Each structure stands twice: as structure tokens, then as C-alpha cells.
Coordinates of C-alpha atoms in Angstrom, one line a residue:
M476 CA 86.2 141.9 97.2
T477 CA 83.1 145.7 98.2
A478 CA 83.8 149.1 97.5
A479 CA 83.8 149.5 101.6
Q480 CA 86.5 147.0 102.9
R481 CA 88.7 148.7 98.8
S482 CA 88.1 152.3 100.3
S483 CA 90.9 154.4 101.5
V484 CA 90.6 156.3 105.3
S485 CA 91.9 159.6 104.0
V486 CA 89.4 161.0 100.5
P487 CA 90.9 160.9 97.6
E488 CA 91.9 164.5 95.4
R489 CA 92.8 162.4 92.3
I490 CA 89.3 160.2 91.1
V491 CA 88.7 158.1 87.9
I492 CA 85.4 156.7 87.4
V493 CA 85.1 154.3 84.7
G494 CA 83.2 151.6 83.4
S495 CA 81.1 150.2 79.9
S496 CA 79.5 152.9 78.1
C497 CA 75.9 153.3 79.8
A498 CA 76.8 152.2 83.7
G499 CA 76.2 155.7 85.3
K500 CA 80.0 156.9 85.1
T501 CA 79.0 161.0 84.6
T502 CA 75.8 160.9 87.0
F503 CA 78.3 159.4 90.2
A504 CA 81.0 161.7 89.3
A505 CA 78.9 164.5 89.0
R506 CA 77.9 163.3 92.7
V507 CA 81.3 162.6 94.0
G508 CA 82.2 165.9 92.6
S509 CA 79.7 167.8 94.3
G510 CA 80.0 164.9 98.0
L511 CA 84.2 165.9 97.8
G512 CA 84.8 169.7 96.9
L513 CA 86.2 168.6 93.4
Q514 CA 85.8 169.4 90.0
H515 CA 84.1 167.5 87.8
T516 CA 85.1 166.7 83.9
Q517 CA 83.8 164.7 81.2
L518 CA 86.0 163.5 79.1
D519 CA 82.8 163.4 76.5
E520 CA 82.6 167.1 77.2
L521 CA 86.7 167.0 75.7
H522 CA 86.6 165.0 73.1
W523 CA 83.7 165.5 71.0
L524 CA 82.3 168.6 68.6
P525 CA 79.3 169.9 66.9
D526 CA 78.2 167.4 65.0
W527 CA 79.8 164.5 66.5
V528 CA 83.0 165.0 65.5
A529 CA 85.0 164.1 67.6
R530 CA 88.7 166.4 68.6
D531 CA 92.4 166.1 67.0
P532 CA 92.8 163.6 68.8
D533 CA 96.6 165.9 70.2
D534 CA 94.1 168.6 71.2
F535 CA 92.0 165.9 73.3
L536 CA 95.2 164.4 74.6
A537 CA 95.9 168.4 75.4
R538 CA 93.4 169.3 77.1
V539 CA 93.2 165.5 79.3
I540 CA 96.2 166.4 80.3
D541 CA 95.6 170.3 81.3
A542 CA 93.1 168.9 83.1
A543 CA 94.8 166.5 85.0
A544 CA 97.7 168.7 85.7
E545 CA 95.3 170.4 88.4
E546 CA 95.5 168.8 92.5
R547 CA 91.9 168.8 93.1
W548 CA 88.9 166.1 90.6
V549 CA 87.4 163.9 89.7
M550 CA 87.0 162.5 85.6
D551 CA 84.7 160.0 83.9
G552 CA 84.9 158.2 80.8
N553 CA 86.4 155.2 78.6
Y554 CA 89.3 156.9 76.3
Q555 CA 92.5 155.0 75.6
K556 CA 95.2 157.2 74.0
V557 CA 95.0 159.1 76.8
R558 CA 95.1 156.5 79.9
P559 CA 98.4 156.9 81.1
H560 CA 98.6 160.0 81.6
L561 CA 95.2 160.0 83.2
W562 CA 95.0 157.5 85.8
S563 CA 99.0 157.8 86.0
R564 CA 98.0 161.3 87.8
A565 CA 95.0 159.7 90.1
T566 CA 94.5 158.9 92.9
T567 CA 92.6 156.1 92.8
I568 CA 90.3 154.8 90.5
I569 CA 86.3 152.8 90.6
W570 CA 85.2 150.8 88.3
L571 CA 81.6 150.8 87.5
N572 CA 81.6 146.2 86.9
Y573 CA 77.8 146.5 86.8
S574 CA 75.8 143.7 84.6
F575 CA 74.7 143.6 81.4
P576 CA 71.0 143.7 82.0
R577 CA 71.8 146.4 84.3
V578 CA 73.7 148.4 82.0
L579 CA 71.9 147.4 78.9
W580 CA 68.6 148.3 80.9
R581 CA 69.9 152.1 81.9
C582 CA 71.4 152.3 78.0
L583 CA 68.2 151.5 76.6
K584 CA 65.9 154.3 79.8
R585 CA 68.6 157.0 78.5
S586 CA 68.4 157.3 74.9
V587 CA 65.0 157.0 75.1
W588 CA 64.6 159.6 77.9
R589 CA 67.3 161.8 75.3
S590 CA 66.0 161.0 72.1
L591 CA 62.5 162.0 73.4
T592 CA 63.6 165.5 74.9
G593 CA 65.9 166.2 72.8
E594 CA 68.6 166.6 75.6
T595 CA 71.9 168.6 74.7
L596 CA 75.1 166.9 76.1
Y597 CA 78.6 168.2 74.9
A598 CA 79.3 171.3 72.2
G599 CA 75.4 170.8 71.6
N600 CA 75.1 167.1 70.2
V601 CA 71.6 165.7 70.7
E602 CA 71.2 161.8 70.7
S603 CA 68.3 161.6 68.8
F604 CA 66.1 158.2 67.6
R605 CA 67.3 158.1 64.3
R606 CA 70.9 158.1 65.8
T607 CA 69.8 156.2 68.7
F608 CA 67.9 152.8 66.8
L609 CA 69.1 152.7 63.4
S610 CA 72.6 153.3 63.3
K611 CA 75.7 151.8 62.9
D612 CA 76.4 154.4 65.5
S613 CA 73.6 153.3 67.9
I614 CA 74.9 153.8 71.3
L615 CA 72.5 150.3 72.1
L616 CA 74.0 148.6 69.9
W617 CA 77.7 150.3 70.7
V618 CA 77.2 148.6 74.3
M619 CA 75.4 145.6 73.3
T620 CA 78.5 144.2 71.2
N621 CA 81.3 146.0 73.3
F622 CA 80.4 145.2 77.4
G623 CA 83.1 141.3 77.4
E624 CA 85.3 143.2 76.0
K625 CA 85.4 146.2 77.3
R626 CA 84.9 144.4 81.5
R627 CA 87.9 141.8 80.1
R628 CA 90.3 144.4 79.9
Y629 CA 89.5 146.4 82.8
E630 CA 89.4 143.7 85.0
T631 CA 93.3 143.3 83.0
L632 CA 94.3 147.1 83.2
L633 CA 92.8 147.1 87.1
S634 CA 95.5 145.1 88.4
S635 CA 98.4 146.1 86.1
E636 CA 101.1 148.2 87.5
L637 CA 99.3 151.5 85.2
T638 CA 97.4 151.0 88.2
N639 CA 99.7 150.4 91.6
H640 CA 100.4 153.5 93.0
C641 CA 96.5 154.2 93.3
T642 CA 93.9 152.5 95.2
V643 CA 91.6 150.9 93.3
I644 CA 87.0 149.8 94.1
E645 CA 85.4 148.1 91.6
C646 CA 80.9 148.3 92.2
R647 CA 79.6 145.5 91.2
R648 CA 76.6 147.1 92.3
P649 CA 75.1 150.7 93.0
A650 CA 74.5 150.3 96.1
D651 CA 78.4 149.7 96.4
A652 CA 79.5 152.8 95.1
E653 CA 76.7 154.4 97.3
Q654 CA 78.9 153.3 100.2
W655 CA 81.9 154.5 99.3
L656 CA 80.6 158.0 97.8
K657 CA 79.0 157.5 101.8
Q658 CA 82.3 156.7 103.7
Q659 CA 83.3 159.2 101.7
T660 CA 81.4 162.1 102.5
L661 CA 81.9 161.5 105.8
N662 CA 85.9 160.7 106.2
D663 CA 85.7 164.5 104.9
V664 CA 83.7 165.7 107.0
L665 CA 85.2 163.4 110.6
P666 CA 88.3 164.5 112.3
A667 CA 91.4 162.4 112.5
S668 CA 90.8 160.6 115.6

């Protein structure tokens, strides 16, 4: 089913965006937040401390619960520990279920760019050339070894009772995501008939 077929008529209030690493979750979530006037929170921003140290799991969970307590938001990320707390508050979950070649290309492009520019990420962290291409923590390696498993897991999770209360949107191409956002933006602007 396409994004347009599964989208709700009313504008969603609390949106979770999930998908493979490098699918474009954060970029799309920022656009959704801007387009619909929702507070955008990156789960990575709440999770990482300087030098790529993970925040204490209980502290991370508490921060996510606080952010999810707000009435209107969009959050992006794939953290299993916070999923039940976050998804239970969501009115819409969007799965960026893009093809492996597209995700791998985005990962490579993004990683090269970040390595060359030294772009600052959450908590002042940067993706160095060494970390990206020569490390066991390589995002490229992560995508190549986890893509299929993540896809299978989301197929199961998004049809489970965890999502019975909300609208689930599966976007198989970036055009699906753009179409959904355009429709939601129109719904937000046009008066109800």
C-alpha cells in the first residue's frame, strides 16, 4: 500500500520515523517537523554523549519519556529499549523502507561528506575517515550487516499490537515520503469540509 493510500485525513500530532541507518530518517523528520509545526527530536541526540559514549540507558529512557510526554512532536530513530514508550504515544509511525542499494549509496555519500567536512553531530561528535571506513564501528559495515535483519524486524513490529492504536505508513521510495508530507501539509492548510 502506498503512503497516500494509508495516510490519515487528519494531521498527525506525534510521529515516529523509523528505518535503516542512513535511510534519511533525520532529514525527513526535520522536514516533517518544519512542515507541520512539530518539535523535532533525534533519538541519537538524546543517546550520545561526547566521544561517542552512550548515555546511561535509564537516563536515555527518561529523556525519551520526557520528550514523548509533549503533545506535538516528530522523533526519529531505532532504539529498541525506548520503542514501547515512544510508540505507545505515537499517532503515526512512518517506516522509510527503502531499497538496500539506495540506503548503501546514501550511507557512502553521507559518510564521505561527513569525513571530509568534519561535520559536527550530536554532543560534538564527528564521523572521522578512520571510524567510518576502518573501524569495527563503521556505519557502512553496520548497514551492510544489519539491513536485512532490520527490515524483517520492522515488517513484524509494524504489524503487531504495538501499532494497533496508530497509523502506520510504509514509504518504499523517497517519492512516497514526499507525497505523504505534501498531503499532510495540505490537510493542515485546507479547512475541513
